[in-house]
mmCIF file of C-alpha atoms in Angstrom:
data_model
loop_
_atom_site.group_PDB
_atom_site.id
_atom_site.type_symbol
_atom_site.label_atom_id
_atom_site.label_comp_id
_atom_site.label_asym_id
_atom_site.label_seq_id
_atom_site.Cartn_x
_atom_site.Cartn_y
_atom_site.Cartn_z
ATOM 1 C CA MET A 1 0.000 0.000 0.000
ATOM 2 C CA ARG A 2 2.865 2.331 0.897
ATOM 3 C CA LYS A 3 4.521 1.627 -2.465
ATOM 4 C CA LEU A 4 1.246 2.362 -4.241
ATOM 5 C CA LEU A 5 0.908 5.704 -2.447
ATOM 6 C CA LEU A 6 4.475 6.609 -3.367
ATOM 7 C CA LEU A 7 3.805 5.735 -7.013
ATOM 8 C CA VAL A 8 0.616 7.801 -7.082
ATOM 9 C CA GLY A 9 2.465 10.699 -5.460
ATOM 10 C CA ALA A 10 5.253 10.524 -8.038
ATOM 11 C CA LEU A 11 2.813 10.442 -10.942
ATOM 12 C CA LEU A 12 0.945 13.414 -9.481
ATOM 13 C CA ALA A 13 4.189 15.371 -9.191
ATOM 14 C CA VAL A 14 5.053 14.624 -12.823
ATOM 15 C CA HIS A 15 1.560 15.663 -13.909
ATOM 16 C CA VAL A 16 1.809 18.970 -12.064
ATOM 17 C CA ALA A 17 5.242 19.609 -13.543
ATOM 18 C CA LEU A 18 3.949 18.990 -17.057
ATOM 19 C CA LEU A 19 1.306 21.673 -16.563
ATOM 20 C CA PHE A 20 4.115 24.223 -16.601
ATOM 21 C CA VAL A 21 5.850 22.917 -19.708
ATOM 22 C CA ARG A 22 5.163 25.028 -22.805
ATOM 23 C CA PRO A 23 4.966 22.978 -26.030
ATOM 24 C CA SER A 24 7.195 23.989 -28.926
ATOM 25 C CA GLY A 25 5.626 26.906 -30.755
ATOM 26 C CA ALA A 26 3.095 27.691 -28.043
ATOM 27 C CA LEU A 27 2.711 31.237 -26.795
ATOM 28 C CA GLU A 28 1.465 32.531 -23.476
ATOM 29 C CA PRO A 29 -1.183 35.268 -23.708
ATOM 30 C CA PRO A 30 0.242 38.787 -23.430
ATOM 31 C CA SER A 31 0.385 39.980 -19.834
ATOM 32 C CA SER A 32 -0.522 43.384 -18.515
ATOM 33 C CA GLU A 33 3.125 43.812 -17.510
ATOM 34 C CA GLY A 34 4.328 44.125 -21.055
ATOM 35 C CA LEU A 35 5.242 42.187 -24.127
ATOM 36 C CA ASP A 36 8.365 40.287 -25.149
ATOM 37 C CA VAL A 37 9.344 41.344 -28.670
ATOM 38 C CA GLY A 38 12.261 40.105 -30.735
ATOM 39 C CA ILE A 39 13.535 42.000 -33.779
ATOM 40 C CA VAL A 40 16.131 40.815 -36.284
ATOM 41 C CA PHE A 41 17.668 43.554 -38.421
ATOM 42 C CA ASP A 42 18.436 43.292 -42.119
ATOM 43 C CA VAL A 43 21.662 43.929 -44.017
ATOM 44 C CA GLY A 44 23.167 47.223 -42.912
ATOM 45 C CA GLY A 45 21.895 46.863 -39.337
ATOM 46 C CA ARG A 46 21.510 49.700 -36.884
ATOM 47 C CA GLY A 47 22.897 52.981 -38.085
ATOM 48 C CA ASP A 48 21.788 52.564 -41.688
ATOM 49 C CA LYS A 49 19.869 55.852 -41.375
ATOM 50 C CA SER A 50 17.089 53.982 -43.133
ATOM 51 C CA PHE A 51 14.516 51.270 -42.427
ATOM 52 C CA ASN A 52 16.536 49.337 -39.810
ATOM 53 C CA ASP A 53 16.757 52.514 -37.788
ATOM 54 C CA GLY A 54 13.048 53.070 -38.407
ATOM 55 C CA ALA A 55 12.213 49.655 -36.964
ATOM 56 C CA TYR A 56 14.419 50.409 -33.964
ATOM 57 C CA LEU A 57 12.640 53.698 -33.306
ATOM 58 C CA GLY A 58 9.215 52.054 -33.501
ATOM 59 C CA ALA A 59 10.263 49.314 -31.099
ATOM 60 C CA MET A 60 11.773 51.765 -28.613
ATOM 61 C CA ARG A 61 8.598 53.829 -28.700
ATOM 62 C CA ALA A 62 6.675 50.650 -27.868
ATOM 63 C CA ALA A 63 9.099 49.970 -25.036
ATOM 64 C CA ASP A 64 8.516 53.457 -23.617
ATOM 65 C CA SER A 65 4.753 53.712 -24.050
ATOM 66 C CA LEU A 66 3.588 50.082 -23.974
ATOM 67 C CA GLY A 67 6.115 48.527 -21.647
ATOM 68 C CA ALA A 68 7.365 46.149 -24.325
ATOM 69 C CA ARG A 69 10.593 44.307 -23.584
ATOM 70 C CA VAL A 70 12.524 44.339 -26.841
ATOM 71 C CA ARG A 71 15.468 42.190 -27.833
ATOM 72 C CA PHE A 72 17.426 43.092 -30.966
ATOM 73 C CA ILE A 73 19.560 40.758 -33.062
ATOM 74 C CA GLU A 74 21.886 42.123 -35.711
ATOM 75 C CA PRO A 75 22.965 39.208 -37.935
ATOM 76 C CA GLY A 76 26.276 39.039 -39.711
ATOM 77 C CA GLU A 77 26.090 36.461 -42.480
ATOM 78 C CA GLY A 78 22.973 35.261 -44.273
ATOM 79 C CA SER A 79 22.553 32.083 -42.225
ATOM 80 C CA ASP A 80 22.435 34.134 -39.028
ATOM 81 C CA ARG A 81 19.085 35.589 -40.008
ATOM 82 C CA GLU A 82 17.185 32.321 -39.848
ATOM 83 C CA ALA A 83 19.034 31.316 -36.678
ATOM 84 C CA GLY A 84 18.134 34.612 -35.026
ATOM 85 C CA LEU A 85 14.450 34.325 -35.895
ATOM 86 C CA ARG A 86 14.346 30.689 -34.781
ATOM 87 C CA LEU A 87 16.002 31.517 -31.465
ATOM 88 C CA LEU A 88 13.434 34.208 -30.703
ATOM 89 C CA ALA A 89 10.520 31.966 -31.719
ATOM 90 C CA ALA A 90 11.818 29.068 -29.616
ATOM 91 C CA GLU A 91 12.132 31.387 -26.612
ATOM 92 C CA GLY A 92 8.413 32.095 -26.891
ATOM 93 C CA MET A 93 8.533 35.770 -27.761
ATOM 94 C CA ASP A 94 5.102 37.370 -28.021
ATOM 95 C CA LEU A 95 6.072 38.894 -31.368
ATOM 96 C CA VAL A 96 9.022 38.224 -33.684
ATOM 97 C CA VAL A 97 9.808 40.810 -36.365
ATOM 98 C CA GLY A 98 12.087 40.403 -39.375
ATOM 99 C CA VAL A 99 13.145 43.690 -40.977
ATOM 100 C CA GLY A 100 13.459 43.385 -44.749
ATOM 101 C CA PHE A 101 12.197 41.348 -47.694
ATOM 102 C CA ILE A 102 15.109 38.935 -47.341
ATOM 103 C CA PHE A 103 13.379 37.364 -44.314
ATOM 104 C CA THR A 104 10.375 36.266 -46.376
ATOM 105 C CA ASP A 105 11.153 32.544 -46.728
ATOM 106 C CA ASP A 106 12.415 32.179 -43.161
ATOM 107 C CA LEU A 107 9.404 33.931 -41.624
ATOM 108 C CA THR A 108 6.940 31.931 -43.722
ATOM 109 C CA LEU A 109 8.587 28.655 -42.673
ATOM 110 C CA LEU A 110 8.789 29.548 -38.989
ATOM 111 C CA ALA A 111 5.204 30.822 -38.907
ATOM 112 C CA LYS A 112 4.111 27.330 -39.912
ATOM 113 C CA GLU A 113 6.431 25.652 -37.397
ATOM 114 C CA TYR A 114 5.317 27.936 -34.550
ATOM 115 C CA PRO A 115 1.603 28.522 -35.221
ATOM 116 C CA ASN A 116 1.056 30.163 -31.833
ATOM 117 C CA VAL A 117 3.855 32.698 -32.158
ATOM 118 C CA ARG A 118 3.098 36.012 -33.827
ATOM 119 C CA PHE A 119 5.425 37.098 -36.623
ATOM 120 C CA ALA A 120 5.680 40.277 -38.690
ATOM 121 C CA GLY A 121 7.834 40.971 -41.718
ATOM 122 C CA VAL A 122 8.702 44.476 -42.882
ATOM 123 C CA ASP A 123 8.595 44.467 -46.707
ATOM 124 C CA LEU A 124 7.674 40.771 -46.691
ATOM 125 C CA ALA A 125 7.505 39.570 -50.305
ATOM 126 C CA VAL A 126 4.112 38.111 -51.179
ATOM 127 C CA ALA A 127 3.920 35.631 -54.052
ATOM 128 C CA ASN A 128 1.020 35.401 -56.492
ATOM 129 C CA ASP A 129 -0.954 32.333 -57.516
ATOM 130 C CA ALA A 130 -1.475 31.182 -61.090
ATOM 131 C CA ALA A 131 -4.322 33.676 -61.500
ATOM 132 C CA GLY A 132 -2.132 36.554 -60.353
ATOM 133 C CA ASN A 133 -3.785 36.924 -56.955
ATOM 134 C CA PRO A 134 -1.570 37.450 -53.883
ATOM 135 C CA ILE A 135 -1.076 34.373 -51.721
ATOM 136 C CA THR A 136 -2.104 35.286 -48.181
ATOM 137 C CA PRO A 137 0.607 34.600 -45.554
ATOM 138 C CA PRO A 138 -0.115 32.250 -42.615
ATOM 139 C CA ALA A 139 -2.659 33.583 -40.107
ATOM 140 C CA ASN A 140 0.059 34.362 -37.541
ATOM 141 C CA LEU A 141 2.291 36.252 -39.995
ATOM 142 C CA ALA A 142 1.678 39.895 -40.871
ATOM 143 C CA ALA A 143 3.223 41.243 -44.069
ATOM 144 C CA LEU A 144 3.918 44.929 -43.402
ATOM 145 C CA LYS A 145 4.051 46.306 -46.922
ATOM 146 C CA PHE A 146 4.335 49.839 -48.227
ATOM 147 C CA ARG A 147 3.228 51.443 -51.457
ATOM 148 C CA GLU A 148 6.679 52.905 -52.021
ATOM 149 C CA GLU A 149 5.739 53.758 -55.582
ATOM 150 C CA GLU A 150 3.331 56.455 -54.336
ATOM 151 C CA GLY A 151 5.924 58.338 -52.302
ATOM 152 C CA SER A 152 8.469 57.820 -55.082
ATOM 153 C CA PHE A 153 6.027 59.387 -57.560
ATOM 154 C CA LEU A 154 5.981 62.585 -55.522
ATOM 155 C CA VAL A 155 9.763 62.902 -55.196
ATOM 156 C CA GLY A 156 10.079 62.063 -58.902
ATOM 157 C CA ALA A 157 7.768 64.930 -59.782
ATOM 158 C CA LEU A 158 9.674 67.231 -57.462
ATOM 159 C CA ALA A 159 13.053 66.186 -58.885
ATOM 160 C CA ALA A 160 11.895 66.758 -62.464
ATOM 161 C CA LEU A 161 10.333 70.130 -61.704
ATOM 162 C CA LEU A 162 13.394 71.303 -59.816
ATOM 163 C CA SER A 163 15.767 70.096 -62.534
ATOM 164 C CA ARG A 164 14.232 72.704 -64.821
ATOM 165 C CA GLU A 165 14.990 75.504 -62.333
ATOM 166 C CA THR A 166 18.040 77.737 -62.750
ATOM 167 C CA ARG A 167 18.412 78.312 -59.020
ATOM 168 C CA VAL A 168 17.796 76.059 -56.020
ATOM 169 C CA GLY A 169 18.272 77.776 -52.689
ATOM 170 C CA GLU A 170 21.529 79.709 -52.947
ATOM 171 C CA ARG A 171 22.935 77.646 -55.831
ATOM 172 C CA ALA A 172 22.691 78.275 -59.543
ATOM 173 C CA TYR A 173 22.168 75.262 -61.799
ATOM 174 C CA ARG A 174 22.106 74.603 -65.492
ATOM 175 C CA PRO A 175 18.560 73.422 -66.282
ATOM 176 C CA THR A 176 18.390 69.816 -67.413
ATOM 177 C CA THR A 177 15.864 67.185 -68.452
ATOM 178 C CA ARG A 178 17.944 64.370 -66.919
ATOM 179 C CA VAL A 179 17.213 63.035 -63.452
ATOM 180 C CA GLY A 180 18.940 60.151 -61.694
ATOM 181 C CA PHE A 181 18.051 57.021 -59.724
ATOM 182 C CA VAL A 182 20.428 54.718 -57.830
ATOM 183 C CA GLY A 183 18.974 51.445 -56.583
ATOM 184 C CA GLY A 184 20.572 48.932 -54.270
ATOM 185 C CA MET A 185 19.858 45.296 -55.158
ATOM 186 C CA ASP A 186 18.212 44.794 -58.547
ATOM 187 C CA ILE A 187 14.975 43.207 -57.289
ATOM 188 C CA PRO A 188 11.205 43.789 -57.624
ATOM 189 C CA LEU A 189 10.977 45.657 -54.315
ATOM 190 C CA ILE A 190 13.425 48.350 -55.467
ATOM 191 C CA HIS A 191 11.798 48.336 -58.908
ATOM 192 C CA LYS A 192 8.708 49.757 -57.143
ATOM 193 C CA PHE A 193 10.725 52.816 -56.148
ATOM 194 C CA GLU A 194 12.036 53.212 -59.684
ATOM 195 C CA ALA A 195 8.607 52.687 -61.280
ATOM 196 C CA GLY A 196 6.940 55.310 -59.103
ATOM 197 C CA TYR A 197 9.824 57.730 -59.547
ATOM 198 C CA ARG A 198 9.715 57.380 -63.345
ATOM 199 C CA ALA A 199 5.957 57.879 -63.357
ATOM 200 C CA GLY A 200 6.244 61.056 -61.288
ATOM 201 C CA VAL A 201 8.973 62.428 -63.540
ATOM 202 C CA ARG A 202 6.993 61.635 -66.685
ATOM 203 C CA HIS A 203 3.785 63.130 -65.282
ATOM 204 C CA VAL A 204 5.266 66.611 -64.950
ATOM 205 C CA CYS A 205 7.994 66.405 -67.596
ATOM 206 C CA PRO A 206 7.202 64.043 -70.493
ATOM 207 C CA GLU A 207 10.466 64.960 -72.230
ATOM 208 C CA CYS A 208 12.625 64.136 -69.188
ATOM 209 C CA THR A 209 14.971 61.144 -69.098
ATOM 210 C CA VAL A 210 15.544 59.007 -65.994
ATOM 211 C CA VAL A 211 19.049 57.581 -65.675
ATOM 212 C CA ALA A 212 18.632 54.476 -63.478
ATOM 213 C CA GLN A 213 21.442 52.231 -62.221
ATOM 214 C CA TYR A 214 21.735 49.515 -59.570
ATOM 215 C CA ALA A 215 24.610 48.751 -57.223
ATOM 216 C CA GLY A 216 24.423 44.962 -57.623
ATOM 217 C CA VAL A 217 22.396 41.766 -57.577
ATOM 218 C CA THR A 218 23.128 40.509 -54.033
ATOM 219 C CA PRO A 219 22.158 41.894 -50.607
ATOM 220 C CA GLU A 220 25.632 43.447 -50.375
ATOM 221 C CA ALA A 221 24.358 46.039 -52.851
ATOM 222 C CA PHE A 222 22.613 47.688 -49.901
ATOM 223 C CA ARG A 223 25.843 48.390 -48.032
ATOM 224 C CA ASN A 224 28.364 49.549 -50.590
ATOM 225 C CA PRO A 225 28.823 53.335 -50.281
ATOM 226 C CA GLY A 226 31.822 53.230 -52.590
ATOM 227 C CA ARG A 227 29.708 51.839 -55.417
ATOM 228 C CA GLY A 228 26.962 54.354 -54.644
ATOM 229 C CA LYS A 229 29.395 57.241 -54.951
ATOM 230 C CA GLU A 230 30.793 55.859 -58.208
ATOM 231 C CA LEU A 231 27.346 55.564 -59.804
ATOM 232 C CA ALA A 232 26.223 58.967 -58.562
ATOM 233 C CA LEU A 233 29.342 60.766 -59.786
ATOM 234 C CA SER A 234 28.845 59.332 -63.270
ATOM 235 C CA GLN A 235 25.213 60.504 -63.299
ATOM 236 C CA TYR A 236 26.015 63.993 -62.039
ATOM 237 C CA GLN A 237 28.773 64.302 -64.621
ATOM 238 C CA SER A 238 26.286 63.314 -67.341
ATOM 239 C CA GLY A 239 24.152 66.358 -66.586
ATOM 240 C CA VAL A 240 21.889 65.086 -63.782
ATOM 241 C CA ASN A 241 21.142 67.625 -61.026
ATOM 242 C CA VAL A 242 19.049 65.427 -58.697
ATOM 243 C CA ILE A 243 19.446 61.722 -57.801
ATOM 244 C CA PHE A 244 16.943 59.646 -55.812
ATOM 245 C CA HIS A 245 18.500 56.642 -54.106
ATOM 246 C CA ALA A 246 16.794 53.512 -52.778
ATOM 247 C CA SER A 247 19.876 51.621 -51.709
ATOM 248 C CA GLY A 248 20.252 51.438 -47.938
ATOM 249 C CA SER A 249 23.680 52.531 -46.699
ATOM 250 C CA THR A 250 24.946 52.495 -50.303
ATOM 251 C CA GLY A 251 23.112 55.803 -50.532
ATOM 252 C CA LEU A 252 25.660 57.363 -48.194
ATOM 253 C CA GLY A 253 28.004 57.281 -51.193
ATOM 254 C CA VAL A 254 25.381 59.101 -53.262
ATOM 255 C CA PHE A 255 25.353 61.830 -50.641
ATOM 256 C CA GLU A 256 29.147 62.078 -50.757
ATOM 257 C CA ALA A 257 28.930 62.573 -54.519
ATOM 258 C CA ALA A 258 26.277 65.268 -54.066
ATOM 259 C CA ARG A 259 28.541 67.153 -51.683
ATOM 260 C CA ALA A 260 31.538 66.770 -53.982
ATOM 261 C CA THR A 261 29.687 68.098 -57.035
ATOM 262 C CA GLY A 262 27.431 70.638 -55.358
ATOM 263 C CA LYS A 263 24.369 68.770 -56.659
ATOM 264 C CA LEU A 264 21.252 67.404 -54.918
ATOM 265 C CA ALA A 265 20.112 63.997 -53.707
ATOM 266 C CA VAL A 266 16.850 62.548 -52.397
ATOM 267 C CA GLY A 267 16.983 60.319 -49.325
ATOM 268 C CA VAL A 268 14.882 57.237 -48.676
ATOM 269 C CA ASP A 269 12.906 55.501 -45.915
ATOM 270 C CA ALA A 270 13.789 58.095 -43.237
ATOM 271 C CA ASP A 271 14.649 61.793 -43.165
ATOM 272 C CA GLN A 272 18.289 61.757 -44.286
ATOM 273 C CA TYR A 273 18.879 65.515 -44.391
ATOM 274 C CA ALA A 274 21.517 65.346 -41.659
ATOM 275 C CA GLU A 275 23.717 63.129 -43.835
ATOM 276 C CA ALA A 276 24.470 66.005 -46.247
ATOM 277 C CA PRO A 277 22.857 69.258 -45.062
ATOM 278 C CA GLY A 278 22.022 71.567 -47.937
ATOM 279 C CA HIS A 279 22.363 68.780 -50.500
ATOM 280 C CA ILE A 280 19.349 66.642 -49.528
ATOM 281 C CA LEU A 281 16.407 68.017 -51.473
ATOM 282 C CA THR A 282 13.970 65.821 -49.522
ATOM 283 C CA SER A 283 13.565 62.195 -48.466
ATOM 284 C CA MET A 284 10.901 59.694 -49.497
ATOM 285 C CA VAL A 285 9.928 58.393 -46.075
ATOM 286 C CA LYS A 286 8.357 55.067 -45.145
ATOM 287 C CA GLY A 287 6.579 54.723 -41.824
ATOM 288 C CA VAL A 288 8.521 51.631 -40.775
ATOM 289 C CA ASP A 289 8.574 52.939 -37.210
ATOM 290 C CA ALA A 290 4.792 53.363 -37.203
ATOM 291 C CA ALA A 291 4.186 49.937 -38.777
ATOM 292 C CA VAL A 292 6.423 48.161 -36.247
ATOM 293 C CA TYR A 293 4.873 50.073 -33.359
ATOM 294 C CA ASP A 294 1.374 49.205 -34.631
ATOM 295 C CA ALA A 295 2.239 45.491 -34.828
ATOM 296 C CA ILE A 296 3.543 45.539 -31.247
ATOM 297 C CA ALA A 297 0.506 47.468 -30.015
ATOM 298 C CA ARG A 298 -1.851 44.983 -31.670
ATOM 299 C CA ALA A 299 0.022 42.064 -30.131
ATOM 300 C CA LYS A 300 -0.326 43.624 -26.691
ATOM 301 C CA ALA A 301 -4.020 44.431 -27.190
ATOM 302 C CA GLY A 302 -4.814 40.945 -28.490
ATOM 303 C CA THR A 303 -5.929 42.298 -31.870
ATOM 304 C CA PHE A 304 -2.901 41.165 -33.868
ATOM 305 C CA ARG A 305 -3.818 39.628 -37.214
ATOM 306 C CA GLY A 306 -1.827 38.081 -39.974
ATOM 307 C CA GLY A 307 -2.193 38.741 -43.671
ATOM 308 C CA ILE A 308 -1.180 41.639 -45.892
ATOM 309 C CA GLN A 309 -1.220 45.119 -44.405
ATOM 310 C CA GLN A 310 -0.635 48.000 -46.828
ATOM 311 C CA PHE A 311 0.648 51.469 -45.955
ATOM 312 C CA GLY A 312 0.424 54.145 -48.663
ATOM 313 C CA LEU A 313 -0.205 57.866 -48.953
ATOM 314 C CA LYS A 314 -3.798 57.448 -47.812
ATOM 315 C CA GLU A 315 -2.671 55.685 -44.629
ATOM 316 C CA GLN A 316 0.242 58.124 -44.216
ATOM 317 C CA GLY A 317 2.562 55.147 -44.549
ATOM 318 C CA VAL A 318 4.732 56.919 -47.134
ATOM 319 C CA GLY A 319 5.413 60.542 -47.975
ATOM 320 C CA TYR A 320 8.184 63.075 -48.407
ATOM 321 C CA VAL A 321 9.919 65.496 -46.084
ATOM 322 C CA TYR A 322 9.140 69.202 -46.160
ATOM 323 C CA ASP A 323 10.289 71.128 -43.096
ATOM 324 C CA ALA A 324 12.538 73.933 -41.906
ATOM 325 C CA ASN A 325 15.659 72.135 -43.140
ATOM 326 C CA ASN A 326 14.721 71.912 -46.823
ATOM 327 C CA ARG A 327 12.039 74.567 -47.209
ATOM 328 C CA ALA A 328 14.483 76.958 -48.883
ATOM 329 C CA LEU A 329 15.226 74.331 -51.554
ATOM 330 C CA ILE A 330 11.601 73.868 -52.634
ATOM 331 C CA PRO A 331 9.801 76.889 -54.161
ATOM 332 C CA ASP A 332 6.241 77.404 -52.946
ATOM 333 C CA ALA A 333 4.767 76.872 -56.419
ATOM 334 C CA LEU A 334 6.509 73.486 -56.751
ATOM 335 C CA ARG A 335 5.428 72.451 -53.283
ATOM 336 C CA ALA A 336 1.814 73.319 -54.119
ATOM 337 C CA ARG A 337 1.937 71.272 -57.297
ATOM 338 C CA VAL A 338 3.372 68.225 -55.529
ATOM 339 C CA GLU A 339 0.704 68.500 -52.833
ATOM 340 C CA ALA A 340 -1.976 68.573 -55.535
ATOM 341 C CA LEU A 341 -0.489 65.370 -56.965
ATOM 342 C CA ARG A 342 -0.599 63.791 -53.513
ATOM 343 C CA ASP A 343 -4.307 64.633 -53.217
ATOM 344 C CA SER A 344 -4.986 63.146 -56.657
ATOM 345 C CA ILE A 345 -3.259 59.872 -55.738
ATOM 346 C CA VAL A 346 -5.148 59.593 -52.450
ATOM 347 C CA ALA A 347 -8.424 60.277 -54.275
ATOM 348 C CA GLY A 348 -7.641 57.606 -56.861
ATOM 349 C CA ALA A 349 -7.463 60.054 -59.761
ATOM 350 C CA ILE A 350 -3.830 59.070 -60.383
ATOM 351 C CA ARG A 351 -2.866 55.409 -60.286
ATOM 352 C CA VAL A 352 0.838 54.902 -59.728
ATOM 353 C CA PRO A 353 2.485 51.839 -61.309
ATOM 354 C CA ALA A 354 4.260 49.426 -58.940
ATOM 355 C CA GLU A 355 6.226 47.671 -61.675
ATOM 356 C CA ARG A 356 8.754 49.198 -63.992
ATOM 357 C CA GLU A 357 8.223 48.949 -67.709
ATOM 358 C CA SER A 358 9.897 45.989 -69.373
#
């Protein structure tokens, strides 16, 4: 009888212990004390003055206002990205965020392996089915996508209009019908920037020519300032006055070229004026910080949902910078015209292409 009681007691102890074991992929409900969030940065990492920094700002705002506990991972080589995401998922984070399209396959795989963990991917690439319809991501994976082409349209129009001016701020320029574009990796995501930019240029200046070049065909193309400077110098020397870059930290080389030649550049993703004061006409900004903050807030509130979430001009997810720093570079008449174009896009009167012409 004593042996039987001991056996029953042991089994009861094991049963109680198992109640506290969390199965792989399971997630505890968010607590009122805060949220555990893991973020893995893309190529370029913190300090890219672009979308990695935007994600960081959004997460830190969530830490301050929502009490989120945020852990950042900055991978080195490509294989580190998947390992970083997997580590955070296995630790049972309430939300795991991958910053950049390059996380698409890893996030999709892990979302299936950990169905009770919430995932979000900034610029997550969404494939289409045979009929051309987007394939919805798993229910626990949110694709945070931006209509970059809309913001790019506006800076394209501004660049073309300003290229025809003889004076910008305190500098005199030779009017030109050539405008420049420097992309990072030659991929569909960056083609959206180019397509919108070309459309904006063409809308206000049908006779203008867009000189477009890319830094490479691998992710390294987003962190090669030397190549960015080389491409930009060649464009400026060909008669271009304004270059829009969509190339991560490679764009820092574009800014160096703008300073060296006395020309103008357009930043991307975040306000990049401080990188070359007086030479940054504006920046096409993406609300990566707002999108990341929103995903964290939804996870905390229990309203997080997977699927495709779009942020365009209408949602104030993209735009361009106009403030005290660059106001002197943008004449009032040009500003008014660009604002009218913004209103037309939001109203649906202008449809901006998301794919470049073949």
